[in-house]
Short mmCIF file of C-alpha atoms and ligand atoms in Angstrom, two decimals:
data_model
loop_
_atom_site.label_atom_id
_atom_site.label_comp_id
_atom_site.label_asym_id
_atom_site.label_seq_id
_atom_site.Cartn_x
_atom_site.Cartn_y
_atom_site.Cartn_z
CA UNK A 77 83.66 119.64 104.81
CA UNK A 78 85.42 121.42 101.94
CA UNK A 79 84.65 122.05 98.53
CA UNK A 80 85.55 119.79 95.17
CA UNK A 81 88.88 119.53 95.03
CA UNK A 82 90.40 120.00 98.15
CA UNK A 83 87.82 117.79 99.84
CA UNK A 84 88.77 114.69 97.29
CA UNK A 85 92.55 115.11 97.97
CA UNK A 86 91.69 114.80 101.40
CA UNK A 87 89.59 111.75 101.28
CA UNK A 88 92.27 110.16 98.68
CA UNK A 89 94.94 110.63 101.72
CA UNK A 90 92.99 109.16 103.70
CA UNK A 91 92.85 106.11 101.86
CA UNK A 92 96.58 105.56 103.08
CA UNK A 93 97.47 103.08 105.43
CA UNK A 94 98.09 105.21 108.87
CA UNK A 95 96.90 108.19 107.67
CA UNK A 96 93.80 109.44 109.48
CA UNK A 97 91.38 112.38 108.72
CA UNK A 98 93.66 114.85 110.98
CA UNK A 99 96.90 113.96 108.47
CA UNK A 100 94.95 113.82 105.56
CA UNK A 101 93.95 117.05 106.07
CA UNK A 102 97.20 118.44 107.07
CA UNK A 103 99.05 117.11 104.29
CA UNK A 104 96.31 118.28 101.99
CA UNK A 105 96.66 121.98 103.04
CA UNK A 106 100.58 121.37 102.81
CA UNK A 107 100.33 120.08 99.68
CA UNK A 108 98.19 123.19 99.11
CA UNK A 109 100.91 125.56 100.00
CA UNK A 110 103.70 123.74 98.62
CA UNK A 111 105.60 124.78 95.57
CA UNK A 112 104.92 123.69 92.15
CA UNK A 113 107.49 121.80 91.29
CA UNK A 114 107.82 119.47 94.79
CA UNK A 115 104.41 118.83 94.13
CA UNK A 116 104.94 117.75 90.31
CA UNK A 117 108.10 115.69 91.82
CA UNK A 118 105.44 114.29 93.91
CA UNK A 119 102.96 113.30 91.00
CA UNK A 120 105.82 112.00 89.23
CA UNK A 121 107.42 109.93 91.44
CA UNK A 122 103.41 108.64 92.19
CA UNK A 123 103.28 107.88 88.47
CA UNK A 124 106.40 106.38 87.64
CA UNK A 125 105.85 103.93 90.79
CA UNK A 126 102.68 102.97 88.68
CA UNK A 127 104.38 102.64 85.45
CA UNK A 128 107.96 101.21 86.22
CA UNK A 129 107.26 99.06 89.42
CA UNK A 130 106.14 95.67 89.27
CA UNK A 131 106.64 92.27 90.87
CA UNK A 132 109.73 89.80 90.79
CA UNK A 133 108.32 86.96 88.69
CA UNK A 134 110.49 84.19 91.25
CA UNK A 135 110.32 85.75 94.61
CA UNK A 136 107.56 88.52 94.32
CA UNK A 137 109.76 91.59 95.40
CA UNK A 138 108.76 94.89 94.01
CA UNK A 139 111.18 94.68 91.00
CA UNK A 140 111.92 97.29 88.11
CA UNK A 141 112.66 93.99 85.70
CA UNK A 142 111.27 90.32 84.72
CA UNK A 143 113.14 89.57 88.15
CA UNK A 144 114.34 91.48 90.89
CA UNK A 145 117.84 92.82 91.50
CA UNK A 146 118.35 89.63 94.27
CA UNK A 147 117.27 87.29 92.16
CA UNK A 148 119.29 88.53 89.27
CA UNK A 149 122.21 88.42 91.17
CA UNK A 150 124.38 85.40 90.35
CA UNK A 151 126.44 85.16 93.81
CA UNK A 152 123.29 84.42 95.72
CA UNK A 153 122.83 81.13 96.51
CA UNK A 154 120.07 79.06 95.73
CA UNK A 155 119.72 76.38 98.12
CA UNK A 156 118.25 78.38 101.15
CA UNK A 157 115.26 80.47 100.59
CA UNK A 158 113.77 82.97 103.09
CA UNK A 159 110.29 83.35 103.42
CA UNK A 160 108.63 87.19 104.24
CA UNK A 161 105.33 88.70 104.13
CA UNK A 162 106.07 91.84 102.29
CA UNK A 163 108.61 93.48 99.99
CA UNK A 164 109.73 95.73 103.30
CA UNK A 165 110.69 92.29 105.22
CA UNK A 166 113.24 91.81 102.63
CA UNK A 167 114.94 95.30 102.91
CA UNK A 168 114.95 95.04 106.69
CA UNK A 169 116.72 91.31 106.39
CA UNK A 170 118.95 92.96 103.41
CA UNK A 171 120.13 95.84 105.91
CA UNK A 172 121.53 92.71 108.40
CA UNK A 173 123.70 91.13 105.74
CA UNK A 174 123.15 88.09 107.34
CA UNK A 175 121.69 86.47 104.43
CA UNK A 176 123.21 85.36 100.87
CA UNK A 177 120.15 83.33 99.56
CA UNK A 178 117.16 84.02 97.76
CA UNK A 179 113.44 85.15 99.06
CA UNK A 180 110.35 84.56 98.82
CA UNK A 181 107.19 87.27 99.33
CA UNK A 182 104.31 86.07 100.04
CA UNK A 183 102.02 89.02 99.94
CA UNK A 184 100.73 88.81 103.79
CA UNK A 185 99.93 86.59 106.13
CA UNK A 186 97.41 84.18 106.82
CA UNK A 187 94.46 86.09 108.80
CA UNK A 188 91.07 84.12 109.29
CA UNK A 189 89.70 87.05 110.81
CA UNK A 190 90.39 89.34 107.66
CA UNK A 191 89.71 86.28 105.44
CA UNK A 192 93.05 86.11 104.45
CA UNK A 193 93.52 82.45 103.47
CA UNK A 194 96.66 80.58 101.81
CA UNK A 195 95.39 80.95 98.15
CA UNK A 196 95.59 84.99 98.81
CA UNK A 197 99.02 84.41 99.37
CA UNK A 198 101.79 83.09 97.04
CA UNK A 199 101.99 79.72 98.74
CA UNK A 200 101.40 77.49 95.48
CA UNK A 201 104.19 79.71 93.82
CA UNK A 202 106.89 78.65 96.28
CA UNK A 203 105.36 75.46 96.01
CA UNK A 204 106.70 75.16 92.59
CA UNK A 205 110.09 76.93 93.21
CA UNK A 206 110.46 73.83 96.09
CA UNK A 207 109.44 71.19 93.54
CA UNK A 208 112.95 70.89 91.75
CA UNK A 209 114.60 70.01 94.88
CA UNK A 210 117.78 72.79 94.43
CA UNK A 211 116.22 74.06 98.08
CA UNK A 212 117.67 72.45 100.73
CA UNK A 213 116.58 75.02 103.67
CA UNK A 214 113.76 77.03 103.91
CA UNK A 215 113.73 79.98 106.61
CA UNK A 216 110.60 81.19 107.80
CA UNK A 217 111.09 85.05 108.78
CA UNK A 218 107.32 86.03 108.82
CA UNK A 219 106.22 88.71 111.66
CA UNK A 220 106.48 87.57 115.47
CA UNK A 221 102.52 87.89 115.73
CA UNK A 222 99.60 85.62 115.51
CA UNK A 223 99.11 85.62 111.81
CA UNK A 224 102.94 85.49 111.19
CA UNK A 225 103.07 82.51 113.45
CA UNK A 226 99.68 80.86 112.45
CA UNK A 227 101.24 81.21 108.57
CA UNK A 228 105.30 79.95 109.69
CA UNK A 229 103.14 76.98 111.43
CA UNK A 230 101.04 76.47 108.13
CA UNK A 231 103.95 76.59 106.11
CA UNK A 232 106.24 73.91 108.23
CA UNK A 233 103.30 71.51 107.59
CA UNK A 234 102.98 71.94 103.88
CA UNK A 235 106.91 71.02 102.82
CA UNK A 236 107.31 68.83 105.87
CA UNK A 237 106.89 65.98 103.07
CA UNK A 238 109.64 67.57 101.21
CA UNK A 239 112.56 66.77 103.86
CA UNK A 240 113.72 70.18 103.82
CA UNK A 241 115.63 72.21 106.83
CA UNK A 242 112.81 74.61 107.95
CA UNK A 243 113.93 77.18 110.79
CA UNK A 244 111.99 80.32 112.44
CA UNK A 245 113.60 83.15 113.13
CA UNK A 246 114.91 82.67 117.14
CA UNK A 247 113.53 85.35 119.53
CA UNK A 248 114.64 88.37 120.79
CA UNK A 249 112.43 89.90 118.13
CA UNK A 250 109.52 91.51 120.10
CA UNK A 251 106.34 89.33 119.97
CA UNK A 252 103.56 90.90 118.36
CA UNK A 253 105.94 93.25 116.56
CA UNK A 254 106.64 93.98 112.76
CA UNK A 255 109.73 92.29 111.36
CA UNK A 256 110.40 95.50 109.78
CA UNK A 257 110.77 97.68 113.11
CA UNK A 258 113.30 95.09 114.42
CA UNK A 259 116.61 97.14 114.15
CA UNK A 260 119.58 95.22 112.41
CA UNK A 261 121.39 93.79 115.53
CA UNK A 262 118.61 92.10 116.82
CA UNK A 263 117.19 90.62 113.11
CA UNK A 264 120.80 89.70 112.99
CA UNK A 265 120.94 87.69 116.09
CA UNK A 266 117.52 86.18 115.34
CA UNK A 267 118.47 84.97 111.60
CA UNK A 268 121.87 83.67 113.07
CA UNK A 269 120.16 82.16 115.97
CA UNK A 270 117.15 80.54 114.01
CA UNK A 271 115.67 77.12 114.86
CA UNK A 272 114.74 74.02 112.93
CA UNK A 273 111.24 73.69 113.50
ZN1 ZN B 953 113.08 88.15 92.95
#
């Protein structure tokens, strides 16, 4: 609809999660209009994401290290694990304070439909954190919807061998929801609350 460049910013934004062609072409003609230097913060901050961001080599949490600030941290404990589906579960859990143990990201959730199976996920690599038996208790916080629950139920099955304590988060959370729009209380409630399942 528009010419060269503007036209490829706007089909870039569009690429975003949420964002349709309306936004995309609103925040391209922002952009447009914006100052030089909040857009080169912009680039920069895009770029340095790129560069400086990677994954936790234990739990898989965005980390700016070999490991992530949780799992470099020596007063968490590291019998109980929690298992989420992305980096965002474990800033929502963080903002509870509920939890002093370690996570575990898998990377999604297990969606037949999207052909999402368990070797998309990292399921062998908490396999292997399990193996050395230091994990006594494994909670399951994936989302209250049918691929968090089809993955929490997939999960229980695969270290039910391993005699470990598995819970679910208890609910109150909103079925069908994202763990991430939960707001503290109620994540709260539902970590203290969980059940062995
Ligand atoms: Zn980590």
């Amino acid at each position: 609809m528009y010419e060269g460049a503007v036209q490829d910013l706007i089909d870039e934004l569009g690429r975003l999660p949420g964002v349709g062609p309306k936004s995309a072409q609103r925040i391209a003609f922002h952009l447009l209009a914006a100052d030089a230097a909040d857009v080169g913060r912009l680039v920069a901050s895009l770029q340095r994401v790129q560069a400086e961001v990677r994954f936790c080599s234990i739990c898989f949490n965005v980390a700016e290290a070999e490991q992530c600030r949780i799992c470099r941290d020596p007063r968490r404990t590291l019998d109980v694990i929690c298992v989420v589906e992305e980096p965002k579960d474990v800033v929502a859990i963080e903002r509870t304070r509920e939890f002093r143990g370690r996570y575990h990201v898998l990377g999604g959730a297990i969606s037949p439909i999207e052909g999402i199976g368990p070797d998309d996920l990292k399921v062998k690599e908490l396999m292997s954190r399990l193996m050395d038996g230091s994990v006594t208790e494994l909670i399951i916080a994936t989302d209250p919807n049918l691929e968090g629950e089809a993955t929490a139920a997939y999960l229980a099955r695969l270290v039910s061998p391993m005699g470990l304590a598995v819970s679910r988060l208890a609910s109150g959370l909103p079925v069908g929801g994202d763990l991430e729009y939960a707001d503290e209380v109620t994540l709260g409630r539902a970590f203290e609350g969980r059940r062995r399942i």
